[in-house]
Amino acid sequence: MTADPRYDILFEPVKVGPVTAPNRFYQVPHCTGMGYTRPNSVAAMRETKAEGGWGVVCTEYCSIHPSSDDLPLPSHSLWDEKDVRSHARIVENVHRHGALAGVELWHGGASTANLYSREEPVGFMSLPSEHRHPVQCRAMDKRDIVNLRRWHVDAAKRAKSAGFDIIYIYATHHFIVHEFLKPYNQRSDEYGGSLENRVRLLRELIEDIKGAVGDTCALAVRFTADNGSFDEACDNEENRAVLEMLAEMPDLWDINARNYEIEIGSSRYVKQGALEDYVRWVKQVTTKPVVSTGRFTEPDMMVRQIREGVLDFVGAARPSIADPFLPQKIREGRIEDIRECIGCNICSAADRIGVPIRCTQNPAMGEEWRRGWHPERIAPKASDRSVLVVGGGPAGLEAARALGQRGYKVTLAEAGTELGGRVTREAALPTLAEWGRVRDWRVAQLNKLPNVEIFLDSRLDASQIREFGADRVALATGATWRRSGVGRSTRVPIPGYDAEHVLSAEDILNGARPSGRVVVYDDDYYYMGAVVASTLAAAGAEVTVVTPVGRVADWSYNTDEQIPTQLRLEREGVRCVTLTRLSGVGEKSIELSSIYMGDTREFPADHVVMVTSREPNDALYVELRDELDIERVGDCSAPGIIASAVMAGHRYAREMDAPAGDVPFRRDDSVIVD
């Protein structure tokens, strides 16, 4: 295929101070959950982005001093010369493919608790840690400000020594430089009070770093276009004034939203290009290049924002995670091959809980070094064995696709009349439509593989699987939501669960819409309980969500969905009862009990929907495991999130005919491996 000339503008070089980016694709700083603790993994992951055509590839937030330590959340660091070696490997890998390398210098100020370094945190005033640790920072005096400036300069010099092309000042997201800018900074010295005083630190840092490394390194400022409120107007007057004061000082402006629910909003609540209105005014103020994000997956939107003068660079974090080769596929005219981000935010959730990055769409993400996986390349088949994949959900689709890519003869049998399994059914519920991309991309790729046959409406029993005669069988038959109420807080069935008016999430996925007073019991804590509640509220039911934890959809805090989920339920009129267990089901009421006191009360209910846990559909495995080379894959083995199912299918395909080991990956440490 040849490139579409409409997209030529995306591949134009752009000058940024003393350096030039080869194109307009810019992987902005994003977290990885790996940081300085896993430098080999990070270096390989960033290299994959550069290989895939991203013209600029940046690190995640990089601590400049031990007084800014974010563990258990892992960041990068440039504290001393030891850190330079780790970063030099990242730069070397990125430069190998002609891209520029950027580093985001960071000091967290009051937000950090310094649980690793045990240094006293410092901030513009004495404030508690934002991570709810029992820690409060020291108010900075003039000597501390001098030190902060010096730490930035020293880190910038180390960054230059490591070979970085672009060096960031981090002036957003409630970290130390941003805190000085805020109106509540009413210090009595020249760094507080008036706007000009509050801008002073950022101005000095720009001057300091430009003076130290500006001859060869470009200076970027990461800045916010809003003030942090979810429903705030896009053009914030004071932030605009700050940018006007400093407009021509840095070499590049990286503009985001202060509120994470907007900037990295889940596709359930924030659609592609959502930052456009927040960013549009910036190029009216500065002549310097501007980059911003918007979960861009459609090249037409990228081109439009460039041509309309909204942006100079197409910034991306999540799209570059879902498909590191997105730029190359656009250049080669393979738009249909782009593995589009679904906006589920499992990537950012990994960092939030302090584990290495992962992706629903791209199972190779984070595995480039430790497993040797590449998102586009895979080892050819090692035998002529044939494989029968039973089940066309996310695990089965990915197993069949990757096995087919390797060259194996694959037959995929799906019991239903359409592919996708749980993905298809969940994507039909409120807010989850974009998750259907998990199915769509895989089906499109499967249709290109002549060695893969797909049969729909083909429910196989044990005798049919035996008769088929495949050399190996991958059982990807999924799992079913339990009706019994067994879940996280209840290990035995809830009394009364077998009454006719008790349903499971499975029934809702299959189209049931109970009416009247409906209680959704959420002992799962992720998205399904809230989505079921929204589905039933839209159908006219009077819905109450009961959950044993303190927030509805509690785990979705990690995916930046909990707050907008709570807002949505309130707007829909859904009542939420927290810190409460469902302890029994009656004919027209249920029994609720406090998780602390154990006291019970009656609550009216015409129907109950259990959203608690799932039962693996593994009966075929139990029947055939002693006869055939058969393996459970995905939810059929261990029910989990969609990302886990995709990972399981991909791993099954990768490890076909490969020697097994007790530790299936290399373990990273803080030393670069040559």
mmCIF file of N, CA and C in Angstrom, residues 331-434:
data_model
loop_
_atom_site.group_PDB
_atom_site.id
_atom_site.type_symbol
_atom_site.label_atom_id
_atom_site.label_comp_id
_atom_site.label_asym_id
_atom_site.label_seq_id
_atom_site.Cartn_x
_atom_site.Cartn_y
_atom_site.Cartn_z
ATOM 1 N N ARG A 331 1.819 6.065 7.558
ATOM 2 C CA ARG A 331 2.753 6.353 6.461
ATOM 3 C C ARG A 331 2.636 5.305 5.355
ATOM 4 N N GLU A 332 2.397 4.055 5.720
ATOM 5 C CA GLU A 332 2.349 2.972 4.736
ATOM 6 C C GLU A 332 0.950 2.758 4.164
ATOM 7 N N GLY A 333 -0.017 3.606 4.569
ATOM 8 C CA GLY A 333 -1.367 3.460 4.047
ATOM 9 C C GLY A 333 -2.111 2.268 4.600
ATOM 10 N N ARG A 334 -1.778 1.857 5.823
ATOM 11 C CA ARG A 334 -2.421 0.696 6.448
ATOM 12 C C ARG A 334 -3.288 1.147 7.628
ATOM 13 N N ILE A 335 -4.161 2.079 7.374
ATOM 14 C CA ILE A 335 -4.990 2.639 8.437
ATOM 15 C C ILE A 335 -5.796 1.549 9.132
ATOM 16 N N GLU A 336 -6.290 0.582 8.341
ATOM 17 C CA GLU A 336 -7.144 -0.465 8.921
ATOM 18 C C GLU A 336 -6.383 -1.379 9.870
ATOM 19 N N ASP A 337 -5.049 -1.329 9.832
ATOM 20 C CA ASP A 337 -4.241 -2.173 10.713
ATOM 21 C C ASP A 337 -3.920 -1.502 12.046
ATOM 22 N N ILE A 338 -4.313 -0.251 12.219
ATOM 23 C CA ILE A 338 -4.035 0.436 13.487
ATOM 24 C C ILE A 338 -4.821 -0.238 14.601
ATOM 25 N N ARG A 339 -4.117 -0.579 15.651
ATOM 26 C CA ARG A 339 -4.722 -1.194 16.828
ATOM 27 C C ARG A 339 -5.199 -0.053 17.730
ATOM 28 N N GLU A 340 -6.451 0.346 17.545
ATOM 29 C CA GLU A 340 -6.934 1.567 18.178
ATOM 30 C C GLU A 340 -7.102 1.419 19.688
ATOM 31 N N CYS A 341 -6.657 2.434 20.408
ATOM 32 C CA CYS A 341 -6.865 2.500 21.855
ATOM 33 C C CYS A 341 -8.361 2.469 22.151
ATOM 34 N N ILE A 342 -8.753 1.701 23.174
ATOM 35 C CA ILE A 342 -10.168 1.652 23.555
ATOM 36 C C ILE A 342 -10.479 2.578 24.729
ATOM 37 N N GLY A 343 -9.453 3.251 25.269
ATOM 38 C CA GLY A 343 -9.681 4.204 26.350
ATOM 39 C C GLY A 343 -10.153 3.563 27.640
ATOM 40 N N CYS A 344 -9.735 2.322 27.909
ATOM 41 C CA CYS A 344 -10.149 1.654 29.147
ATOM 42 C C CYS A 344 -9.298 2.061 30.344
ATOM 43 N N ASN A 345 -8.124 2.632 30.077
ATOM 44 C CA ASN A 345 -7.207 3.143 31.098
ATOM 45 C C ASN A 345 -6.596 2.068 31.990
ATOM 46 N N ILE A 346 -6.551 0.845 31.508
ATOM 47 C CA ILE A 346 -5.822 -0.188 32.234
ATOM 48 C C ILE A 346 -4.336 0.151 32.288
ATOM 49 N N CYS A 347 -3.846 0.878 31.287
ATOM 50 C CA CYS A 347 -2.433 1.293 31.294
ATOM 51 C C CYS A 347 -2.138 2.198 32.478
ATOM 52 N N SER A 348 -2.956 3.219 32.681
ATOM 53 C CA SER A 348 -2.701 4.145 33.788
ATOM 54 C C SER A 348 -3.021 3.505 35.129
ATOM 55 N N ALA A 349 -3.956 2.545 35.149
ATOM 56 C CA ALA A 349 -4.259 1.845 36.395
ATOM 57 C C ALA A 349 -3.049 1.076 36.897
ATOM 58 N N ALA A 350 -2.274 0.514 35.981
ATOM 59 C CA ALA A 350 -1.085 -0.230 36.394
ATOM 60 C C ALA A 350 -0.131 0.671 37.169
ATOM 61 N N ASP A 351 0.091 1.870 36.650
ATOM 62 C CA ASP A 351 0.957 2.797 37.372
ATOM 63 C C ASP A 351 0.342 3.201 38.704
ATOM 64 N N ARG A 352 -0.959 3.420 38.717
ATOM 65 C CA ARG A 352 -1.635 3.850 39.935
ATOM 66 C C ARG A 352 -1.455 2.839 41.071
ATOM 67 N N ILE A 353 -1.373 1.552 40.714
ATOM 68 C CA ILE A 353 -1.197 0.547 41.754
ATOM 69 C C ILE A 353 0.254 0.063 41.852
ATOM 70 N N GLY A 354 1.159 0.705 41.088
ATOM 71 C CA GLY A 354 2.584 0.461 41.249
ATOM 72 C C GLY A 354 3.106 -0.802 40.603
ATOM 73 N N VAL A 355 2.510 -1.209 39.449
ATOM 74 C CA VAL A 355 2.980 -2.398 38.741
ATOM 75 C C VAL A 355 3.280 -2.026 37.293
ATOM 76 N N PRO A 356 4.070 -2.852 36.582
ATOM 77 C CA PRO A 356 4.433 -2.511 35.199
ATOM 78 C C PRO A 356 3.226 -2.370 34.291
ATOM 79 N N ILE A 357 3.366 -1.503 33.315
ATOM 80 C CA ILE A 357 2.298 -1.148 32.387
ATOM 81 C C ILE A 357 1.783 -2.361 31.627
ATOM 82 N N ARG A 358 0.507 -2.301 31.286
ATOM 83 C CA ARG A 358 -0.120 -3.294 30.430
ATOM 84 C C ARG A 358 -1.170 -2.607 29.582
ATOM 85 N N CYS A 359 -1.688 -3.308 28.576
ATOM 86 C CA CYS A 359 -2.649 -2.711 27.651
ATOM 87 C C CYS A 359 -3.628 -3.776 27.191
ATOM 88 N N THR A 360 -4.899 -3.416 27.139
ATOM 89 C CA THR A 360 -5.911 -4.358 26.670
ATOM 90 C C THR A 360 -5.690 -4.716 25.205
ATOM 91 N N GLN A 361 -5.421 -3.723 24.373
ATOM 92 C CA GLN A 361 -5.264 -3.966 22.943
ATOM 93 C C GLN A 361 -3.906 -4.559 22.581
ATOM 94 N N ASN A 362 -2.863 -4.156 23.288
ATOM 95 C CA ASN A 362 -1.494 -4.543 22.931
ATOM 96 C C ASN A 362 -0.881 -5.388 24.046
ATOM 97 N N PRO A 363 -1.022 -6.713 23.984
ATOM 98 C CA PRO A 363 -0.491 -7.552 25.059
ATOM 99 C C PRO A 363 1.028 -7.552 25.150
ATOM 100 N N ALA A 364 1.718 -7.045 24.132
ATOM 101 C CA ALA A 364 3.178 -6.974 24.180
ATOM 102 C C ALA A 364 3.672 -5.778 24.989
ATOM 103 N N MET A 365 2.774 -4.833 25.322
ATOM 104 C CA MET A 365 3.187 -3.646 26.050
ATOM 105 C C MET A 365 3.759 -4.026 27.424
ATOM 106 N N GLY A 366 4.988 -3.567 27.695
ATOM 107 C CA GLY A 366 5.668 -3.875 28.938
ATOM 108 C C GLY A 366 6.409 -5.195 28.917
ATOM 109 N N GLU A 367 6.223 -5.970 27.848
ATOM 110 C CA GLU A 367 6.853 -7.288 27.752
ATOM 111 C C GLU A 367 7.966 -7.317 26.709
ATOM 112 N N GLU A 368 8.326 -6.148 26.179
ATOM 113 C CA GLU A 368 9.302 -6.102 25.081
ATOM 114 C C GLU A 368 10.648 -6.672 25.521
ATOM 115 N N TRP A 369 11.111 -6.297 26.726
ATOM 116 C CA TRP A 369 12.408 -6.781 27.203
ATOM 117 C C TRP A 369 12.259 -8.076 27.971
ATOM 118 N N ARG A 370 11.320 -8.128 28.909
ATOM 119 C CA ARG A 370 11.322 -9.269 29.828
ATOM 120 C C ARG A 370 10.836 -10.557 29.175
ATOM 121 N N ARG A 371 9.946 -10.483 28.193
ATOM 122 C CA ARG A 371 9.534 -11.688 27.458
ATOM 123 C C ARG A 371 10.058 -11.707 26.027
ATOM 124 N N GLY A 372 10.631 -10.587 25.568
ATOM 125 C CA GLY A 372 11.125 -10.514 24.202
ATOM 126 C C GLY A 372 10.026 -10.402 23.167
ATOM 127 N N TRP A 373 8.874 -9.844 23.565
ATOM 128 C CA TRP A 373 7.737 -9.731 22.649
ATOM 129 C C TRP A 373 7.792 -8.419 21.879
ATOM 130 N N HIS A 374 7.481 -8.484 20.616
ATOM 131 C CA HIS A 374 7.379 -7.311 19.757
ATOM 132 C C HIS A 374 5.920 -7.167 19.344
ATOM 133 N N PRO A 375 5.373 -5.945 19.315
ATOM 134 C CA PRO A 375 3.946 -5.804 19.015
ATOM 135 C C PRO A 375 3.561 -6.157 17.587
ATOM 136 N N GLU A 376 4.519 -6.189 16.664
ATOM 137 C CA GLU A 376 4.218 -6.473 15.257
ATOM 138 C C GLU A 376 4.814 -7.782 14.763
ATOM 139 N N ARG A 377 5.924 -8.184 15.345
ATOM 140 C CA ARG A 377 6.610 -9.387 14.873
ATOM 141 C C ARG A 377 6.418 -10.536 15.857
ATOM 142 N N ILE A 378 6.389 -11.748 15.324
ATOM 143 C CA ILE A 378 6.213 -12.939 16.144
ATOM 144 C C ILE A 378 6.951 -14.083 15.476
ATOM 145 N N ALA A 379 7.489 -14.992 16.260
ATOM 146 C CA ALA A 379 8.266 -16.104 15.698
ATOM 147 C C ALA A 379 7.387 -16.991 14.824
ATOM 148 N N PRO A 380 7.922 -17.480 13.706
ATOM 149 C CA PRO A 380 7.134 -18.402 12.869
ATOM 150 C C PRO A 380 6.871 -19.714 13.606
ATOM 151 N N LYS A 381 5.929 -20.472 13.104
ATOM 152 C CA LYS A 381 5.549 -21.726 13.759
ATOM 153 C C LYS A 381 6.753 -22.659 13.881
ATOM 154 N N ALA A 382 6.727 -23.467 14.951
ATOM 155 C CA ALA A 382 7.829 -24.399 15.198
ATOM 156 C C ALA A 382 7.437 -25.838 14.894
ATOM 157 N N SER A 383 6.214 -26.046 14.396
ATOM 158 C CA SER A 383 5.772 -27.392 14.020
ATOM 159 C C SER A 383 4.606 -27.258 13.054
ATOM 160 N N ASP A 384 4.129 -28.376 12.578
ATOM 161 C CA ASP A 384 2.972 -28.377 11.686
ATOM 162 C C ASP A 384 1.695 -28.754 12.428
ATOM 163 N N ARG A 385 1.698 -28.639 13.724
ATOM 164 C CA ARG A 385 0.531 -29.019 14.502
ATOM 165 C C ARG A 385 -0.642 -28.081 14.206
ATOM 166 N N SER A 386 -1.823 -28.652 14.194
ATOM 167 C CA SER A 386 -3.044 -27.872 14.001
ATOM 168 C C SER A 386 -3.659 -27.559 15.358
ATOM 169 N N VAL A 387 -4.415 -26.457 15.405
ATOM 170 C CA VAL A 387 -4.989 -26.006 16.672
ATOM 171 C C VAL A 387 -6.468 -25.720 16.478
ATOM 172 N N LEU A 388 -7.270 -26.228 17.398
ATOM 173 C CA LEU A 388 -8.687 -25.900 17.460
ATOM 174 C C LEU A 388 -8.893 -24.938 18.620
ATOM 175 N N VAL A 389 -9.384 -23.748 18.317
ATOM 176 C CA VAL A 389 -9.708 -22.772 19.344
ATOM 177 C C VAL A 389 -11.219 -22.783 19.529
ATOM 178 N N VAL A 390 -11.659 -23.099 20.738
ATOM 179 C CA VAL A 390 -13.089 -23.180 21.034
ATOM 180 C C VAL A 390 -13.489 -21.927 21.800
ATOM 181 N N GLY A 391 -14.229 -21.051 21.147
ATOM 182 C CA GLY A 391 -14.664 -19.812 21.780
ATOM 183 C C GLY A 391 -14.076 -18.598 21.089
ATOM 184 N N GLY A 392 -14.953 -17.665 20.681
ATOM 185 C CA GLY A 392 -14.519 -16.485 19.928
ATOM 186 C C GLY A 392 -14.604 -15.200 20.712
ATOM 187 N N GLY A 393 -14.352 -15.272 22.021
ATOM 188 C CA GLY A 393 -14.254 -14.065 22.830
ATOM 189 C C GLY A 393 -12.867 -13.470 22.734
ATOM 190 N N PRO A 394 -12.503 -12.549 23.637
ATOM 191 C CA PRO A 394 -11.200 -11.876 23.511
ATOM 192 C C PRO A 394 -10.010 -12.819 23.570
ATOM 193 N N ALA A 395 -10.062 -13.835 24.437
ATOM 194 C CA ALA A 395 -8.943 -14.777 24.521
ATOM 195 C C ALA A 395 -8.863 -15.641 23.269
ATOM 196 N N GLY A 396 -10.003 -16.165 22.825
ATOM 197 C CA GLY A 396 -10.004 -17.013 21.638
ATOM 198 C C GLY A 396 -9.614 -16.272 20.382
ATOM 199 N N LEU A 397 -10.133 -15.049 20.231
ATOM 200 C CA LEU A 397 -9.776 -14.256 19.050
ATOM 201 C C LEU A 397 -8.281 -13.978 19.003
ATOM 202 N N GLU A 398 -7.709 -13.581 20.150
ATOM 203 C CA GLU A 398 -6.282 -13.250 20.154
ATOM 204 C C GLU A 398 -5.426 -14.490 19.965
ATOM 205 N N ALA A 399 -5.815 -15.608 20.575
ATOM 206 C CA ALA A 399 -5.060 -16.842 20.383
ATOM 207 C C ALA A 399 -5.070 -17.253 18.911
ATOM 208 N N ALA A 400 -6.253 -17.205 18.289
ATOM 209 C CA ALA A 400 -6.357 -17.593 16.873
ATOM 210 C C ALA A 400 -5.577 -16.640 15.985
ATOM 211 N N ARG A 401 -5.670 -15.338 16.267
ATOM 212 C CA ARG A 401 -4.975 -14.343 15.444
ATOM 213 C C ARG A 401 -3.471 -14.538 15.507
ATOM 214 N N ALA A 402 -2.931 -14.644 16.739
ATOM 215 C CA ALA A 402 -1.480 -14.750 16.886
ATOM 216 C C ALA A 402 -0.964 -16.102 16.389
ATOM 217 N N LEU A 403 -1.717 -17.172 16.622
ATOM 218 C CA LEU A 403 -1.327 -18.467 16.057
ATOM 219 C C LEU A 403 -1.330 -18.411 14.533
ATOM 220 N N GLY A 404 -2.351 -17.767 13.971
ATOM 221 C CA GLY A 404 -2.405 -17.614 12.522
ATOM 222 C C GLY A 404 -1.259 -16.789 11.994
ATOM 223 N N GLN A 405 -0.882 -15.738 12.711
ATOM 224 C CA GLN A 405 0.252 -14.917 12.305
ATOM 225 C C GLN A 405 1.533 -15.745 12.297
ATOM 226 N N ARG A 406 1.649 -16.668 13.231
ATOM 227 C CA ARG A 406 2.830 -17.527 13.284
ATOM 228 C C ARG A 406 2.851 -18.545 12.152
ATOM 229 N N GLY A 407 1.677 -18.835 11.562
ATOM 230 C CA GLY A 407 1.621 -19.772 10.445
ATOM 231 C C GLY A 407 0.970 -21.098 10.761
ATOM 232 N N TYR A 408 0.469 -21.278 11.971
ATOM 233 C CA TYR A 408 -0.208 -22.517 12.320
ATOM 234 C C TYR A 408 -1.551 -22.613 11.599
ATOM 235 N N LYS A 409 -2.006 -23.839 11.360
ATOM 236 C CA LYS A 409 -3.345 -24.072 10.838
ATOM 237 C C LYS A 409 -4.313 -24.004 12.011
ATOM 238 N N VAL A 410 -5.239 -23.067 11.963
ATOM 239 C CA VAL A 410 -6.113 -22.791 13.097
ATOM 240 C C VAL A 410 -7.567 -22.883 12.665
ATOM 241 N N THR A 411 -8.364 -23.497 13.509
ATOM 242 C CA THR A 411 -9.815 -23.484 13.348
ATOM 243 C C THR A 411 -10.420 -22.847 14.592
ATOM 244 N N LEU A 412 -11.242 -21.830 14.391
ATOM 245 C CA LEU A 412 -11.907 -21.143 15.498
ATOM 246 C C LEU A 412 -13.393 -21.473 15.442
ATOM 247 N N ALA A 413 -13.912 -22.075 16.497
ATOM 248 C CA ALA A 413 -15.325 -22.437 16.574
ATOM 249 C C ALA A 413 -16.003 -21.588 17.639
ATOM 250 N N GLU A 414 -16.998 -20.820 17.238
ATOM 251 C CA GLU A 414 -17.749 -19.955 18.148
ATOM 252 C C GLU A 414 -19.182 -20.455 18.262
ATOM 253 N N ALA A 415 -19.647 -20.622 19.496
ATOM 254 C CA ALA A 415 -20.987 -21.160 19.714
ATOM 255 C C ALA A 415 -22.077 -20.206 19.242
ATOM 256 N N GLY A 416 -21.836 -18.904 19.331
ATOM 257 C CA GLY A 416 -22.843 -17.921 18.956
ATOM 258 C C GLY A 416 -22.813 -17.574 17.483
ATOM 259 N N THR A 417 -23.655 -16.636 17.136
ATOM 260 C CA THR A 417 -23.772 -16.230 15.728
ATOM 261 C C THR A 417 -22.896 -15.027 15.391
ATOM 262 N N GLU A 418 -22.154 -14.507 16.363
ATOM 263 C CA GLU A 418 -21.199 -13.429 16.102
ATOM 264 C C GLU A 418 -20.003 -13.582 17.021
ATOM 265 N N LEU A 419 -18.886 -13.006 16.599
ATOM 266 C CA LEU A 419 -17.652 -13.093 17.371
ATOM 267 C C LEU A 419 -17.595 -11.999 18.435
ATOM 268 N N GLY A 420 -16.710 -12.203 19.386
ATOM 269 C CA GLY A 420 -16.472 -11.187 20.399
ATOM 270 C C GLY A 420 -16.759 -11.624 21.812
ATOM 271 N N GLY A 421 -17.662 -12.583 21.989
ATOM 272 C CA GLY A 421 -17.951 -13.067 23.331
ATOM 273 C C GLY A 421 -18.368 -11.956 24.269
ATOM 274 N N ARG A 422 -17.744 -11.895 25.428
ATOM 275 C CA ARG A 422 -18.103 -10.900 26.434
ATOM 276 C C ARG A 422 -17.913 -9.481 25.924
ATOM 277 N N VAL A 423 -16.929 -9.276 25.037
ATOM 278 C CA VAL A 423 -16.683 -7.932 24.509
ATOM 279 C C VAL A 423 -17.900 -7.432 23.740
ATOM 280 N N THR A 424 -18.463 -8.287 22.895
ATOM 281 C CA THR A 424 -19.634 -7.885 22.111
ATOM 282 C C THR A 424 -20.810 -7.557 23.014
ATOM 283 N N ARG A 425 -21.028 -8.372 24.012
ATOM 284 C CA ARG A 425 -22.174 -8.137 24.895
ATOM 285 C C ARG A 425 -21.954 -6.925 25.797
ATOM 286 N N GLU A 426 -20.759 -6.751 26.298
ATOM 287 C CA GLU A 426 -20.501 -5.605 27.168
ATOM 288 C C GLU A 426 -20.510 -4.303 26.385
ATOM 289 N N ALA A 427 -19.999 -4.331 25.161
ATOM 290 C CA ALA A 427 -19.939 -3.109 24.359
ATOM 291 C C ALA A 427 -21.322 -2.590 23.997
ATOM 292 N N ALA A 428 -22.354 -3.418 24.149
ATOM 293 C CA ALA A 428 -23.726 -2.983 23.877
ATOM 294 C C ALA A 428 -24.344 -2.249 25.059
ATOM 295 N N LEU A 429 -23.670 -2.228 26.207
ATOM 296 C CA LEU A 429 -24.183 -1.566 27.402
ATOM 297 C C LEU A 429 -23.725 -0.106 27.437
ATOM 298 N N PRO A 430 -24.369 0.733 28.241
ATOM 299 C CA PRO A 430 -24.038 2.162 28.282
ATOM 300 C C PRO A 430 -22.564 2.407 28.589
ATOM 301 N N THR A 431 -21.953 3.311 27.849
ATOM 302 C CA THR A 431 -20.591 3.848 27.992
ATOM 303 C C THR A 431 -19.496 2.916 27.486
ATOM 304 N N LEU A 432 -19.797 1.687 27.087
ATOM 305 C CA LEU A 432 -18.738 0.724 26.758
ATOM 306 C C LEU A 432 -18.560 0.473 25.264
ATOM 307 N N ALA A 433 -19.157 1.284 24.407
ATOM 308 C CA ALA A 433 -19.161 0.990 22.972
ATOM 309 C C ALA A 433 -17.753 0.866 22.391
ATOM 310 N N GLU A 434 -16.825 1.748 22.801
ATOM 311 C CA GLU A 434 -15.492 1.730 22.179
ATOM 312 C C GLU A 434 -14.703 0.481 22.533
#
